[in-house]
mmCIF file with all atom_site columns, C-alpha atoms in Angstrom:
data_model
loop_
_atom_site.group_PDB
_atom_site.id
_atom_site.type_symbol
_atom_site.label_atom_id
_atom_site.label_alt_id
_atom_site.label_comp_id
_atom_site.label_asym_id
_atom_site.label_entity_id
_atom_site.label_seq_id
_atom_site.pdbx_PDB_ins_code
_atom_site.Cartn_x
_atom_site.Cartn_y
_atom_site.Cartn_z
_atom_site.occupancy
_atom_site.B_iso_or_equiv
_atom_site.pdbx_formal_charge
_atom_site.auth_seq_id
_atom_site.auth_comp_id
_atom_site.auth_asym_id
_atom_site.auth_atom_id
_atom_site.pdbx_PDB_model_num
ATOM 1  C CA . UNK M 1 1  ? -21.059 14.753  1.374   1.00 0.00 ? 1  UNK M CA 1
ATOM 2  C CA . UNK M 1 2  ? -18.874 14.187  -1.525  1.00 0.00 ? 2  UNK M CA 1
ATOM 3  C CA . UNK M 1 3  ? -17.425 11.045  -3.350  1.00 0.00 ? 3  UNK M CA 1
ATOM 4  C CA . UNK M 1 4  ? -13.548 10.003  -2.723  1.00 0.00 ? 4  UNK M CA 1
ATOM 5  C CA . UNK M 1 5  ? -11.306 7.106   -3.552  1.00 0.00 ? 5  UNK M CA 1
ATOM 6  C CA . UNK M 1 6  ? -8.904  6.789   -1.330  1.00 0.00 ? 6  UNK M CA 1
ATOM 7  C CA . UNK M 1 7  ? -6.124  3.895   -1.996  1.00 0.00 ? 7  UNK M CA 1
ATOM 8  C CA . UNK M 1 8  ? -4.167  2.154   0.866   1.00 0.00 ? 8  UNK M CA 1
ATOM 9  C CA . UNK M 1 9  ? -0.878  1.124   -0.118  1.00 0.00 ? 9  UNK M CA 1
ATOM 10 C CA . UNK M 1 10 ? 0.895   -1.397  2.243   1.00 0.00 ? 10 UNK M CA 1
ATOM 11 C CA . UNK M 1 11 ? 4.014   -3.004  1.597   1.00 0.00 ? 11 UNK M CA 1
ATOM 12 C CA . UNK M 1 12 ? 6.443   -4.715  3.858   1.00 0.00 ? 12 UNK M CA 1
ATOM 13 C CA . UNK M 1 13 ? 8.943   -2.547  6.044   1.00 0.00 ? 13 UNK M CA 1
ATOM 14 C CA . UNK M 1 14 ? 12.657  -2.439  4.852   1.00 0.00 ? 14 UNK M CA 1
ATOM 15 C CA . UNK M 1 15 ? 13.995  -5.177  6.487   1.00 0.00 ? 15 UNK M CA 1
ATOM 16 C CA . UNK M 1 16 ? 11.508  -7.460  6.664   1.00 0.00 ? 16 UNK M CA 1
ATOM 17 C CA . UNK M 1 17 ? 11.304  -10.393 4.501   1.00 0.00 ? 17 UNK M CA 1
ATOM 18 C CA . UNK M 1 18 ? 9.212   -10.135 1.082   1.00 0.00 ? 18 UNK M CA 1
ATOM 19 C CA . UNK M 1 19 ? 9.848   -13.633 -0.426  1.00 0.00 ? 19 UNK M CA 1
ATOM 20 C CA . UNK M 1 20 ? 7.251   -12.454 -3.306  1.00 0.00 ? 20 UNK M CA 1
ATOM 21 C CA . UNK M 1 21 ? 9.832   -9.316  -4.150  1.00 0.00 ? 21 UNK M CA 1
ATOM 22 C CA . UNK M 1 22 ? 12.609  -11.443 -4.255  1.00 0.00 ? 22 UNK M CA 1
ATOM 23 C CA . UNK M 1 23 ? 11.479  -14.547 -6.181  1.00 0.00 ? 23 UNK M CA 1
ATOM 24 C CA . UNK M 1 24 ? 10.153  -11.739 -8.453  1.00 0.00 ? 24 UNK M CA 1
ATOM 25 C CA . UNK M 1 25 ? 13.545  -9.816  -8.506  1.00 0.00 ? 25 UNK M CA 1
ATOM 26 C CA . UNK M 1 26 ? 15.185  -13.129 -9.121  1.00 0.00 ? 26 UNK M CA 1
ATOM 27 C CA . UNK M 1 27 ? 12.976  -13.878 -12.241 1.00 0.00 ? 27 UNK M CA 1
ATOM 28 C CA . UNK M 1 28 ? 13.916  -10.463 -13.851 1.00 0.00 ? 28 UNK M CA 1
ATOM 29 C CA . UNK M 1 29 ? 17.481  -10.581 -13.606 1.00 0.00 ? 29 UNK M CA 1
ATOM 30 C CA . UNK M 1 30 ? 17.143  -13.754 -15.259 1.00 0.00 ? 30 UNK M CA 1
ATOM 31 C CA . UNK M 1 31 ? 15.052  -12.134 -18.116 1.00 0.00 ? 31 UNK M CA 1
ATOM 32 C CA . UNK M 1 32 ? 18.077  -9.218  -18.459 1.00 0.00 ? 32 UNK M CA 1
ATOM 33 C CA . UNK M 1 33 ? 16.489  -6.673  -16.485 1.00 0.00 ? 33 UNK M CA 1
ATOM 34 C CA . UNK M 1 34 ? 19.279  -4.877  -13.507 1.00 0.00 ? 34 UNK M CA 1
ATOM 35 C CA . UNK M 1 35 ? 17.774  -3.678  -10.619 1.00 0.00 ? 35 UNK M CA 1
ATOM 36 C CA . UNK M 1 36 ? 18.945  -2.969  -7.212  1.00 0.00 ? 36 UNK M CA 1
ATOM 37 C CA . UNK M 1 37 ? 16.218  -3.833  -4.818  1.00 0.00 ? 37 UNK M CA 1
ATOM 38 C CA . UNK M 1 38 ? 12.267  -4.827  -5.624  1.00 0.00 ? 38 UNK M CA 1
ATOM 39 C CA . UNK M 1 39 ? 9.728   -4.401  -3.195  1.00 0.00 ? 39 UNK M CA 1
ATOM 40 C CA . UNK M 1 40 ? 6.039   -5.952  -3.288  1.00 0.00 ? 40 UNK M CA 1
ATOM 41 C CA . UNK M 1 41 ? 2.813   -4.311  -1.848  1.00 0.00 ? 41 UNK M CA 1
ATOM 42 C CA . UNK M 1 42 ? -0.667  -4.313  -1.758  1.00 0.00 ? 42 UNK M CA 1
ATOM 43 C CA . UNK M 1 43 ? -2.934  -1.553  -3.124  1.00 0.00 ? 43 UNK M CA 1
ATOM 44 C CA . UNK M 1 44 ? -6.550  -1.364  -1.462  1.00 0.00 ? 44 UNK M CA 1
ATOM 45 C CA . UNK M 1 45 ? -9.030  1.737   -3.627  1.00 0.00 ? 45 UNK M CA 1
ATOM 46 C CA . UNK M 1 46 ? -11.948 2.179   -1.248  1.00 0.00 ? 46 UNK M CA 1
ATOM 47 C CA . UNK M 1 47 ? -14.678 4.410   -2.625  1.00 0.00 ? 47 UNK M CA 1
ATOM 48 C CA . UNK M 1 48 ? -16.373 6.670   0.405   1.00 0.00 ? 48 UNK M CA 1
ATOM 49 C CA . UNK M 1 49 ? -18.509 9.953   1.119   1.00 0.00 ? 49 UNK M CA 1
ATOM 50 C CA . UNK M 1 50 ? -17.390 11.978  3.406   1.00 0.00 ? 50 UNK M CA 1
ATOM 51 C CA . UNK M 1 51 ? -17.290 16.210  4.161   1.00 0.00 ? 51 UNK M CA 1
ATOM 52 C CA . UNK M 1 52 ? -13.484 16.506  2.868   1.00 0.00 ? 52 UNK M CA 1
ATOM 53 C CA . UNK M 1 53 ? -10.786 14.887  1.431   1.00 0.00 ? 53 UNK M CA 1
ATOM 54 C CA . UNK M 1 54 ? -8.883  15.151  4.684   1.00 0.00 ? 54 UNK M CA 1
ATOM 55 C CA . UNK M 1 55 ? -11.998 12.973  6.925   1.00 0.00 ? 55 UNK M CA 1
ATOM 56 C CA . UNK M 1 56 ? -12.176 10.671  3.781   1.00 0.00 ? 56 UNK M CA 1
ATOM 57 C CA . UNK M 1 57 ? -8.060  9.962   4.402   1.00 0.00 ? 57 UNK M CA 1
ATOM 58 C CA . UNK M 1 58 ? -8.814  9.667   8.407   1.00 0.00 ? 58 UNK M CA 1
ATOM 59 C CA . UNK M 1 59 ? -11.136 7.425   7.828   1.00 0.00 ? 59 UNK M CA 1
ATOM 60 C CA . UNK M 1 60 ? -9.127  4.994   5.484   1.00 0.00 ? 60 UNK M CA 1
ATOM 61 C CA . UNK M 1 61 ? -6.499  5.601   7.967   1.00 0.00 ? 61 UNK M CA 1
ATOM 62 C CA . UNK M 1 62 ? -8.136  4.208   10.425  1.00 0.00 ? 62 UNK M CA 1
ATOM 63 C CA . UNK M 1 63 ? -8.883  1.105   8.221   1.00 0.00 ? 63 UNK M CA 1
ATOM 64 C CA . UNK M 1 64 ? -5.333  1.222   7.685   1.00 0.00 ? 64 UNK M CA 1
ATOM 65 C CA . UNK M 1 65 ? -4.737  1.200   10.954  1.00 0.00 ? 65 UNK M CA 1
ATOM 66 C CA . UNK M 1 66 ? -7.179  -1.629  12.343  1.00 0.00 ? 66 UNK M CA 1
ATOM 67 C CA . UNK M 1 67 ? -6.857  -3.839  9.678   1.00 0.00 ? 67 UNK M CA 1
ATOM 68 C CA . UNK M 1 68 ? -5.267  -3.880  6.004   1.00 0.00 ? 68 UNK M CA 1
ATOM 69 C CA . UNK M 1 69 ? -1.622  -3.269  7.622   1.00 0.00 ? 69 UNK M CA 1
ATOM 70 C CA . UNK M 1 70 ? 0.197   -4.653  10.319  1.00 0.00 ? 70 UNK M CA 1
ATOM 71 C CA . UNK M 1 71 ? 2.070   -1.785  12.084  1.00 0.00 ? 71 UNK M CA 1
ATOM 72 C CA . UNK M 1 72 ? 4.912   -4.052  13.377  1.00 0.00 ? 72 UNK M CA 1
ATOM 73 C CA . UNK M 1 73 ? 5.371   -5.119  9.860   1.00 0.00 ? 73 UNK M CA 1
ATOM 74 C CA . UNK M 1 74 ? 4.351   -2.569  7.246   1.00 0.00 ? 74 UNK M CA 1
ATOM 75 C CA . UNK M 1 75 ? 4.369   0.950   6.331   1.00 0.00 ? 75 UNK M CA 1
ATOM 76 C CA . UNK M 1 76 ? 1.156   2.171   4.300   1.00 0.00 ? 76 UNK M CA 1
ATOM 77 C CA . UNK M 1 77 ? 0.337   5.467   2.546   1.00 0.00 ? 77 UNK M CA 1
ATOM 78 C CA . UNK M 1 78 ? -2.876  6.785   1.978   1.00 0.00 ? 78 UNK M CA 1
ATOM 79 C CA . UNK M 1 79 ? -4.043  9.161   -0.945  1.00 0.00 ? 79 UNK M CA 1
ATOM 80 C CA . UNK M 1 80 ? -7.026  10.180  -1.599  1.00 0.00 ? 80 UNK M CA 1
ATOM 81 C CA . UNK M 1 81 ? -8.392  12.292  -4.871  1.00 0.00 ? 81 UNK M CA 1
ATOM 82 C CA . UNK M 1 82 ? -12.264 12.905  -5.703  1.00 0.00 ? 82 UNK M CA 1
ATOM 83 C CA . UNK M 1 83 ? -14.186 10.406  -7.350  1.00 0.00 ? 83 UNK M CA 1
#
């Protein structure tokens, strides 16, 4: 078995509101910055053993899947990189 991290990151589908992103958004324009769009998400590093990188990244996405995102209402990405 070998060590992995592999990190979850969920954020909200296009379309779907994010007040978070856009109070955010809001609160940089007002401090100069210009940006087009702003998007929040969550980041979830989960340290695992497993035979390869590729059953380490089934497994989180499977934990993806079950539980940190809602499929309806996010997109995720997994990565995974040895630990």
């Amino acid at each position: 078995m070998t060590a992995y991290t592999a990190t979850v990151t969920v954020r909200l589908k296009r379309g779907v509101l994010d007040p978070e992103a856009e109070t955010t958004q809001r609160a940089l324009e007002r401090l100069g910055f210009d940006l087009d769009d702003l998007r929040s998400a969550d980041r979830f590093e989960i340290d695992l053993d497993a035979a390869s990188a590729e059953e380490a990244a089934d497994r989180a996405d499977e934990m993806a899947e079950r539980l940190l995102a809602n499929p309806t209402i996010h997109d995720y990405e997994v990565a995974v990189e040895d630990r």
